Structure formats: C-alpha cells, structure tokens
Amino acid sequence: MLAPPGPREVEVTVAAAGVCHSDLHVTTGEWEVPIPTVLGHEGSGVVSAVGKDVTSLEVGDHVVLSWVANCGSCRQCTAGRPVQCSTYAEVISPNGVLFDGTSRLSVGGLPAYHYLGVSSFAEKVVVPDSGAVKVRKDAPLQDIALLGCGVATGMGAVTNTAQVPTGATVAIIGCGGVGLSCVQAAKRAGAARIVAVDIVQSKLDLAVRLGATDTVNTAGGSDPAADVRDVVPDGFDYVFDAIGRVTTTETAISLLGLGGAAVIVGMPPTGSSARFDPLALAAADQRILGCNYGSIVPHRDIPLLVDEVMSGGIELGPLISGRRPLSDAAAALDDLSSGGALRQLLIPELASATS
Ligand code: APR
Ligand code: ZN
Ligand code: ZN
C-alpha cells in the first residue's frame, strides 16, 4: 500500500525505473537496508498528487526522481552541496523513511520501507518534493529515467568531481551504465585518451561507439593494471573506478601518473578497505577523490542533462538494453548481475506476458 503524500511530498506515477547496480548491492547483502523495502532509485514519471505546502510542483509535471532529496536548510544544503544533505544522510537513507521519519509504504498493515527515499520499482511513488526534479515535457519520459542515477553519476564524476580538462588522459574501469556515462562526459570534455576497461567485450564495443579511444578487456588477464598501463605507460591524469570493488579501486590508484587523480565512483560493500602507498601518492602529488552521485546539484544539473539529450549531446539509447514489465524486476536484477545486461528499464505500463 502507498499512503497519500504528506506535507512537502508528491506522488509520482512512474513511467520507467532503471535497474542500477546499487539495487543489486541490496539483494546481494553487500548493503543492509531496513526490510521489507521496495527497491529502485532511478526513475521518471508524472506528478499525480501533491501534498500540503508543495509550491514547486503541480499535477501533470514531468519529473526525474533524484535519490538524494535534500532538506534545504542543513549546513551542506545551504553551502550549495545538496547531495551531501546531512538530514537525508541521518534520516532518509539509513531508516528507509521520508523526512518526517515515517514511511508511506506498508504491506499487510505493517510498515515497508523506501529505498533511498525513492522506491521506483513501483507503479507510483511518494517522495519529498525536493526528490522530484521538474523537466521539460518534450523529452522522452521513459529514457530520461537514466538521468536520475547512472548518467548523472557517471557524467557528474567527470564534469563536477574531477573537472577533467581538455587533453587529459583518462581511464574508466567498468563500462556499465555509470562507466559508459563517464566515457560520454570524457569525450565531451575533450580528453585526449579515453581508455575503457571491462571484462565484457560488448560493453567495450559500446564504449568505443560513445567515445573511447582505446579498450582493454581484462577478462582472464592475470594483471589487469599491467594491461591498462601498457596503453598509457606514463600513467593517467584521471582514473575512474566505475565498479567499486577493493581490487578495482586499488588498480585505479596504481594507474595514476604524476599529479593524477583516482575518482571512486562505484560504491563498494559496506566496511571495505583498500590499500595504497601514501608515500608514492604524496611524492607524485596524486589525489583520491570520492564521488557521490556525480557531485551534482540535482535541480540544476538534471534539467541541463535533459537539454543535452534533446540536442543530441548525450545518447541514452545505447545505454538501454531492455524495456521490461515491472513483474520482471527480479529477473532484471539477475541479468544485471550476470554482466550481460546494460541499463534495463522497468515500465509499469508494460503488461507481463504471464499476467
Ligand atoms: N574488471 C573490469 N570490469 C568489470 C569487472 C572487473 N573486475 N567486474 C565487473 N566489471 C564490469 C561489468 O562487466 C559491467 O560492465 O563493470 C560493469 C559494471 O556495470 P553495472 O553492473 O551496469 O553497474 P552500474 O550500474 O554501472 O554501477 C557501477 O556505480 O552506482 C554505482 O553502486 C554502483 O557500484 C556500482 C557502480
Ligand atoms: Zn544507481
Ligand atoms: Zn540538507
């Protein structure tokens, strides 16, 4: 059951929900969340009801869901860093609730929980008004669901977190929805070398189509770092870990050249520790940058990304490997886990073949 929106909350009828690796982290047990939870944190839709005191949205607005709703008044929010909102971090994300500390979801009269304040694997969601970003109505509503997480995270990592300059040498480890978005942004930034790294050849082929200058398939290789270093022996200006395993983070740091920066975009399991040589890092003037949600400002950046989609600057089509009914959610998570699928969209409007 979904309760109606409370004050400063809106109900959104979901057009599409993207299946992201951060949903998989929950089903594999790498991240713990309150259960039962409704997964999904990437999505788009149409506002179908508004709660009291909502002034920024009205019924009929097209929105992309942001998985960091922000309170607007904490120190980080007032400093212009809404994805670091401390109220969100203290209330919403660990407890599976909305800003007032309660959930709008229930099963059999008992509470169920929101995932990252979104829970988009559903026909409808109720989210804080700051978690729904109004966008232009002529954009393809299903496809722009991807701007809510994968594309914003990958492109933001390059543009906001790292601020990659023209002529830089870049490596991107992992070419899923997030990594391929890093590739597109690195191309847009004018990077001289964009080396895409993955263990699935079809993902590397797509990376080339989206702007990679070189690819390295590390499947079966005994030393992935050595294989990538062969391509740019001086080391890279920027390396993006778009997977977030301890091994890929360590590889990213080891691939840096003088003055290089490793950007940790993918999220590892809770409690992980990676090793690096601090003396070598300091001596080479290198940096390790954490990147949450592409360091974006959702209400500023998501509409800009929509504009870029409409002008042809960003391609979403190649990132979408399937459109499936909502009842396929578990199978879609399995397909992402096996490495075969890219971004799959769950579309509530599509009826299941078996239903
Ligand atoms: N070396 C290289 N590539 C690998 C390896 C490896 N050891 N292991 C997996 N990959 C590739 C997969 O083949 C796939 O193309 O990494 C990619 C991961 O992509 P997705 O599963 O589609 O993940 P994505 O949704 O892009 O998210 C990546 O960012 O948002 C975070 O939490 C999320 O940690 C996740 C990361
Ligand atoms: Zn995600
Ligand atoms: Zn805040």
Short mmCIF file of N, CA and C in Angstrom, two decimals, residues 246 250 269 271-275:
data_model
loop_
_atom_site.label_atom_id
_atom_site.label_comp_id
_atom_site.label_asym_id
_atom_site.label_seq_id
_atom_site.Cartn_x
_atom_site.Cartn_y
_atom_site.Cartn_z
N VAL A 246 37.22 -3.46 -4.02
CA VAL A 246 38.53 -3.12 -3.47
C VAL A 246 39.61 -3.25 -4.55
N GLU A 250 42.01 -0.25 -6.00
CA GLU A 250 43.48 -0.32 -5.90
C GLU A 250 44.12 -0.21 -7.29
N PRO A 269 31.12 -2.71 -1.12
CA PRO A 269 30.33 -3.21 0.01
C PRO A 269 30.68 -2.46 1.29
N GLY A 271 32.01 -1.49 4.77
CA GLY A 271 33.12 -1.98 5.57
C GLY A 271 34.38 -2.34 4.80
N SER A 272 34.43 -2.04 3.49
CA SER A 272 35.62 -2.39 2.69
C SER A 272 36.80 -1.49 3.03
N SER A 273 38.01 -2.00 2.86
CA SER A 273 39.22 -1.17 2.98
C SER A 273 40.11 -1.47 1.78
N ALA A 274 40.65 -0.42 1.19
CA ALA A 274 41.60 -0.59 0.07
C ALA A 274 42.98 -0.15 0.53
N ARG A 275 44.01 -0.65 -0.12
CA ARG A 275 45.39 -0.29 0.25
C ARG A 275 46.01 0.58 -0.83
#
